[in-house]
Amino acid sequence: MKMAAVCGSGLGSSFMMEMNIESVLKDLGVSGVEVSHYDLGSATPDLADVFFVGSDLAEPAKHLGNLVVLKSIIDKDELKEKVTEVCKENNLL
Amino acid sequence: MKEISFTEDNVLLHQNAVDWEDALHIVGKLLEKNGFAKPEYTEKIIENIKAYGPYIVITDDFAMPHARPEDGVISQGAALVTLNKPVDFAGKEADVLLAFTAVDNDSHIGLLQDIVEMINDGKIPYIQQADTIQELHKIIG
């Protein structure tokens, strides 16, 4: 499956989220997930199965479809909980 | 810290900024002085914040000013400014500003790893208190 992190510029928050998602997946022992980062302007629904965004983009990123909204983009506990949920939904855990 | 090196050239400690735009100009001038960005880079960040909110404040007290490569980036780099008093970025306060420039979507990965490490290790409040570059180096290792 494909996971994507999205932010306004596609360089800062989204890239950090991508790194943290990858590290969470590694901790969980989940493999076969492709993670990438995009800016809101170039992200389209076909690019990933699930999109992680900070709460400030919850509304503007609605068109992407399957959104996971993070209260804090750098809180690893929150991220772990939400990535675990996505993995369970997709039978990766 | 693997990628970012803080020196007298790209760090200004205990600055006084009247507001968030002033703070961005202080750190933006450092990026310019080091040949990382043109003045339009700072203006673009200000424009983006006015349009989309304080996207650069990613955790308490910490701002990571940046825009896109096409917004006036010359080369990849980083600059650090700490403030005596926090400034308010549309509802979110920050007193440590670490600006960076990226030349494409991925090459600055090491730079962001350094920043993530500093945040995860809880170093931001200590960085704000540093009085000298030497102290800063002790804090961030």
GROMACS .gro file of C-alpha atoms in nm:
model
  234
    1MET     CA    1   0.000   0.000   0.000
    2LYS     CA    2   0.099   0.363  -0.033
    3MET     CA    3   0.098   0.623   0.244
    4ALA     CA    4   0.161   0.991   0.182
    5ALA     CA    5   0.229   1.288   0.405
    6VAL     CA    6   0.109   1.625   0.281
    7CYS     CA    7   0.180   1.984   0.385
    8GLY     CA    8   0.166   2.328   0.228
    9SER     CA    9   0.519   2.343   0.091
   10GLY     CA   10   0.582   1.969   0.057
   11LEU     CA   11   0.929   2.013   0.206
   12GLY     CA   12   0.911   2.056   0.582
   13SER     CA   13   0.626   1.908   0.785
   14SER     CA   14   0.535   1.648   0.524
   15PHE     CA   15   0.893   1.525   0.492
   16MET     CA   16   0.921   1.503   0.873
   17MET     CA   17   0.594   1.310   0.888
   18GLU     CA   18   0.722   1.075   0.617
   19MET     CA   19   1.039   1.003   0.817
   20ASN     CA   20   0.839   0.945   1.135
   21ILE     CA   21   0.586   0.718   0.955
   22GLU     CA   22   0.874   0.512   0.817
   23SER     CA   23   1.028   0.480   1.160
   24VAL     CA   24   0.691   0.379   1.313
   25LEU     CA   25   0.640   0.116   1.039
   26LYS     CA   26   0.985  -0.020   1.113
   27ASP     CA   27   0.906  -0.036   1.487
   28LEU     CA   28   0.582  -0.219   1.408
   29GLY     CA   29   0.765  -0.460   1.180
   30VAL     CA   30   0.543  -0.370   0.884
   31SER     CA   31   0.702  -0.393   0.541
   32GLY     CA   32   0.581  -0.335   0.187
   33VAL     CA   33   0.447   0.015   0.251
   34GLU     CA   34   0.565   0.294   0.025
   35VAL     CA   35   0.575   0.633   0.199
   36SER     CA   36   0.618   0.967   0.023
   37HIS     CA   37   0.561   1.340   0.079
   38TYR     CA   38   0.381   1.600  -0.132
   39ASP     CA   39   0.277   1.962  -0.129
   40LEU     CA   40  -0.096   2.023  -0.113
   41GLY     CA   41  -0.099   2.178  -0.460
   42SER     CA   42   0.039   1.870  -0.634
   43ALA     CA   43  -0.117   1.594  -0.421
   44THR     CA   44  -0.397   1.403  -0.595
   45PRO     CA   45  -0.615   1.118  -0.460
   46ASP     CA   46  -0.452   0.859  -0.689
   47LEU     CA   47  -0.104   0.911  -0.539
   48ALA     CA   48  -0.168   0.714  -0.219
   49ASP     CA   49  -0.418   0.499  -0.031
   50VAL     CA   50  -0.404   0.717   0.277
   51PHE     CA   51  -0.290   1.077   0.333
   52PHE     CA   52  -0.149   1.210   0.662
   53VAL     CA   53  -0.194   1.584   0.725
   54GLY     CA   54  -0.160   1.828   1.015
   55SER     CA   55  -0.486   1.963   1.157
   56ASP     CA   56  -0.442   2.296   0.975
   57LEU     CA   57  -0.486   2.114   0.642
   58ALA     CA   58  -0.782   1.896   0.744
   59GLU     CA   59  -1.023   2.115   0.543
   60PRO     CA   60  -0.811   2.213   0.240
   61ALA     CA   61  -0.695   1.852   0.192
   62LYS     CA   62  -1.046   1.702   0.202
   63HIS     CA   63  -1.046   1.628  -0.172
   64LEU     CA   64  -0.768   1.372  -0.123
   65GLY     CA   65  -1.018   1.128   0.025
   66ASN     CA   66  -0.877   0.897   0.288
   67LEU     CA   67  -0.727   1.144   0.538
   68VAL     CA   68  -0.557   1.086   0.871
   69VAL     CA   69  -0.544   1.417   1.060
   70LEU     CA   70  -0.265   1.462   1.316
   71LYS     CA   71  -0.305   1.703   1.609
   72SER     CA   72   0.071   1.739   1.620
   73ILE     CA   73   0.291   1.655   1.324
   74ILE     CA   74   0.585   1.565   1.546
   75ASP     CA   75   0.413   1.363   1.823
   76LYS     CA   76   0.537   1.009   1.766
   77ASP     CA   77   0.291   0.853   2.011
   78GLU     CA   78  -0.006   0.997   1.825
   79LEU     CA   79   0.148   0.894   1.494
   80LYS     CA   80   0.216   0.540   1.613
   81GLU     CA   81  -0.143   0.502   1.726
   82LYS     CA   82  -0.281   0.627   1.393
   83VAL     CA   83  -0.038   0.434   1.173
   84THR     CA   84  -0.119   0.117   1.372
   85GLU     CA   85  -0.488   0.177   1.307
   86VAL     CA   86  -0.431   0.218   0.931
   87CYS     CA   87  -0.216  -0.096   0.922
   88LYS     CA   88  -0.484  -0.298   1.103
   89GLU     CA   89  -0.756  -0.171   0.867
   90ASN     CA   90  -0.543  -0.285   0.575
   91ASN     CA   91  -0.454  -0.624   0.726
   92LEU     CA   92  -0.085  -0.536   0.757
   93LEU     CA   93  -0.093  -0.610   1.130
   94MET     CA   94   2.392   1.680   1.427
   95LYS     CA   95   2.518   1.536   1.103
   96GLU     CA   96   2.422   1.785   0.840
   97ILE     CA   97   2.373   2.128   0.995
   98SER     CA   98   2.673   2.312   1.133
   99PHE     CA   99   2.608   2.624   1.335
  100THR     CA  100   2.876   2.892   1.320
  101GLU     CA  101   2.907   3.267   1.378
  102ASP     CA  102   2.795   3.306   1.016
  103ASN     CA  103   2.453   3.142   1.033
  104VAL     CA  104   2.348   3.198   1.395
  105LEU     CA  105   2.218   3.504   1.580
  106LEU     CA  106   2.136   3.454   1.947
  107HIS     CA  107   1.909   3.661   2.174
  108GLN     CA  108   1.769   3.890   1.910
  109ASN     CA  109   1.488   4.136   1.969
  110ALA     CA  110   1.207   4.120   1.714
  111VAL     CA  111   0.909   4.354   1.724
  112ASP     CA  112   0.679   4.105   1.553
  113TRP     CA  113   0.680   3.783   1.347
  114GLU     CA  114   0.761   3.958   1.021
  115ASP     CA  115   1.058   4.128   1.184
  116ALA     CA  116   1.176   3.789   1.317
  117LEU     CA  117   1.151   3.640   0.968
  118HIS     CA  118   1.350   3.929   0.823
  119ILE     CA  119   1.627   3.870   1.079
  120VAL     CA  120   1.659   3.501   0.991
  121GLY     CA  121   1.602   3.571   0.620
  122LYS     CA  122   1.895   3.814   0.613
  123LEU     CA  123   2.115   3.538   0.756
  124LEU     CA  124   2.011   3.307   0.473
  125GLU     CA  125   2.098   3.584   0.226
  126LYS     CA  126   2.432   3.662   0.392
  127ASN     CA  127   2.531   3.296   0.358
  128GLY     CA  128   2.429   3.277  -0.005
  129PHE     CA  129   2.142   3.035   0.060
  130ALA     CA  130   1.853   3.252  -0.059
  131LYS     CA  131   1.750   3.577  -0.222
  132PRO     CA  132   1.542   3.840  -0.037
  133GLU     CA  133   1.228   3.719  -0.220
  134TYR     CA  134   1.248   3.394  -0.019
  135THR     CA  135   1.160   3.574   0.305
  136GLU     CA  136   0.884   3.768   0.132
  137LYS     CA  137   0.735   3.442   0.003
  138ILE     CA  138   0.733   3.290   0.353
  139ILE     CA  139   0.554   3.600   0.485
  140GLU     CA  140   0.305   3.583   0.197
  141ASN     CA  141   0.243   3.210   0.262
  142ILE     CA  142   0.178   3.268   0.633
  143LYS     CA  143  -0.067   3.546   0.552
  144ALA     CA  144  -0.246   3.314   0.308
  145TYR     CA  145  -0.232   2.979   0.486
  146GLY     CA  146  -0.158   3.044   0.854
  147PRO     CA  147   0.145   2.974   1.071
  148TYR     CA  148   0.256   2.654   0.890
  149ILE     CA  149   0.617   2.711   0.998
  150VAL     CA  150   0.548   2.676   1.373
  151ILE     CA  151   0.567   2.299   1.400
  152THR     CA  152   0.586   2.257   1.775
  153ASP     CA  153   0.574   2.475   2.088
  154ASP     CA  154   0.802   2.777   2.058
  155PHE     CA  155   0.975   2.646   1.746
  156ALA     CA  156   0.942   2.781   1.393
  157MET     CA  157   1.097   2.633   1.083
  158PRO     CA  158   1.070   2.910   0.821
  159HIS     CA  159   1.090   2.771   0.467
  160ALA     CA  160   0.936   2.807   0.125
  161ARG     CA  161   0.993   2.618  -0.202
  162PRO     CA  162   1.311   2.599  -0.415
  163GLU     CA  163   1.152   2.815  -0.685
  164ASP     CA  164   1.083   3.092  -0.431
  165GLY     CA  165   1.438   3.229  -0.439
  166VAL     CA  166   1.662   2.950  -0.313
  167ILE     CA  167   2.027   2.969  -0.422
  168SER     CA  168   2.168   2.668  -0.236
  169GLN     CA  169   2.074   2.431   0.047
  170GLY     CA  170   2.138   2.567   0.394
  171ALA     CA  171   2.011   2.659   0.738
  172ALA     CA  172   2.019   2.958   0.972
  173LEU     CA  173   1.925   2.988   1.339
  174VAL     CA  174   1.786   3.285   1.528
  175THR     CA  175   1.680   3.285   1.893
  176LEU     CA  176   1.466   3.562   2.039
  177ASN     CA  177   1.463   3.719   2.383
  178LYS     CA  178   1.085   3.736   2.369
  179PRO     CA  179   0.864   3.507   2.158
  180VAL     CA  180   0.676   3.653   1.863
  181ASP     CA  181   0.319   3.560   1.776
  182PHE     CA  182   0.267   3.394   1.437
  183ALA     CA  183  -0.110   3.425   1.397
  184GLY     CA  184  -0.188   3.251   1.726
  185LYS     CA  185   0.124   3.037   1.761
  186GLU     CA  186   0.427   3.168   1.947
  187ALA     CA  187   0.791   3.094   1.876
  188ASP     CA  188   1.127   3.210   2.012
  189VAL     CA  189   1.354   2.970   1.822
  190LEU     CA  190   1.360   3.004   1.443
  191LEU     CA  191   1.551   2.758   1.233
  192ALA     CA  192   1.511   2.855   0.868
  193PHE     CA  193   1.618   2.627   0.587
  194THR     CA  194   1.644   2.626   0.211
  195ALA     CA  195   1.592   2.320  -0.007
  196VAL     CA  196   1.695   2.285  -0.371
  197ASP     CA  197   1.455   2.000  -0.450
  198ASN     CA  198   1.201   1.778  -0.273
  199ASP     CA  199   1.442   1.535  -0.109
  200SER     CA  200   1.808   1.645  -0.083
  201HIS     CA  201   1.756   1.818   0.254
  202ILE     CA  202   1.662   1.492   0.429
  203GLY     CA  203   1.973   1.503   0.654
  204LEU     CA  204   1.893   1.858   0.758
  205LEU     CA  205   1.539   1.762   0.859
  206GLN     CA  206   1.664   1.455   1.044
  207ASP     CA  207   1.883   1.685   1.252
  208ILE     CA  208   1.584   1.907   1.329
  209VAL     CA  209   1.359   1.612   1.420
  210GLU     CA  210   1.632   1.485   1.652
  211MET     CA  211   1.663   1.823   1.825
  212ILE     CA  212   1.287   1.836   1.880
  213ASN     CA  213   1.257   1.474   1.995
  214ASP     CA  214   1.544   1.520   2.239
  215GLY     CA  215   1.367   1.821   2.391
  216LYS     CA  216   1.648   2.063   2.305
  217ILE     CA  217   1.446   2.360   2.182
  218PRO     CA  218   1.406   2.536   2.522
  219TYR     CA  219   1.778   2.495   2.590
  220ILE     CA  220   1.868   2.636   2.249
  221GLN     CA  221   1.667   2.947   2.334
  222GLN     CA  222   1.878   2.993   2.647
  223ALA     CA  223   2.217   2.955   2.481
  224ASP     CA  224   2.433   3.268   2.512
  225THR     CA  225   2.720   3.169   2.285
  226ILE     CA  226   2.788   2.944   1.985
  227GLN     CA  227   2.998   2.725   2.216
  228GLU     CA  228   2.702   2.677   2.448
  229LEU     CA  229   2.485   2.600   2.149
  230HIS     CA  230   2.727   2.332   2.035
  231LYS     CA  231   2.724   2.176   2.383
  232ILE     CA  232   2.344   2.163   2.378
  233ILE     CA  233   2.299   2.010   2.035
  234GLY     CA  234   2.610   1.795   2.035
   0.00000   0.00000   0.00000
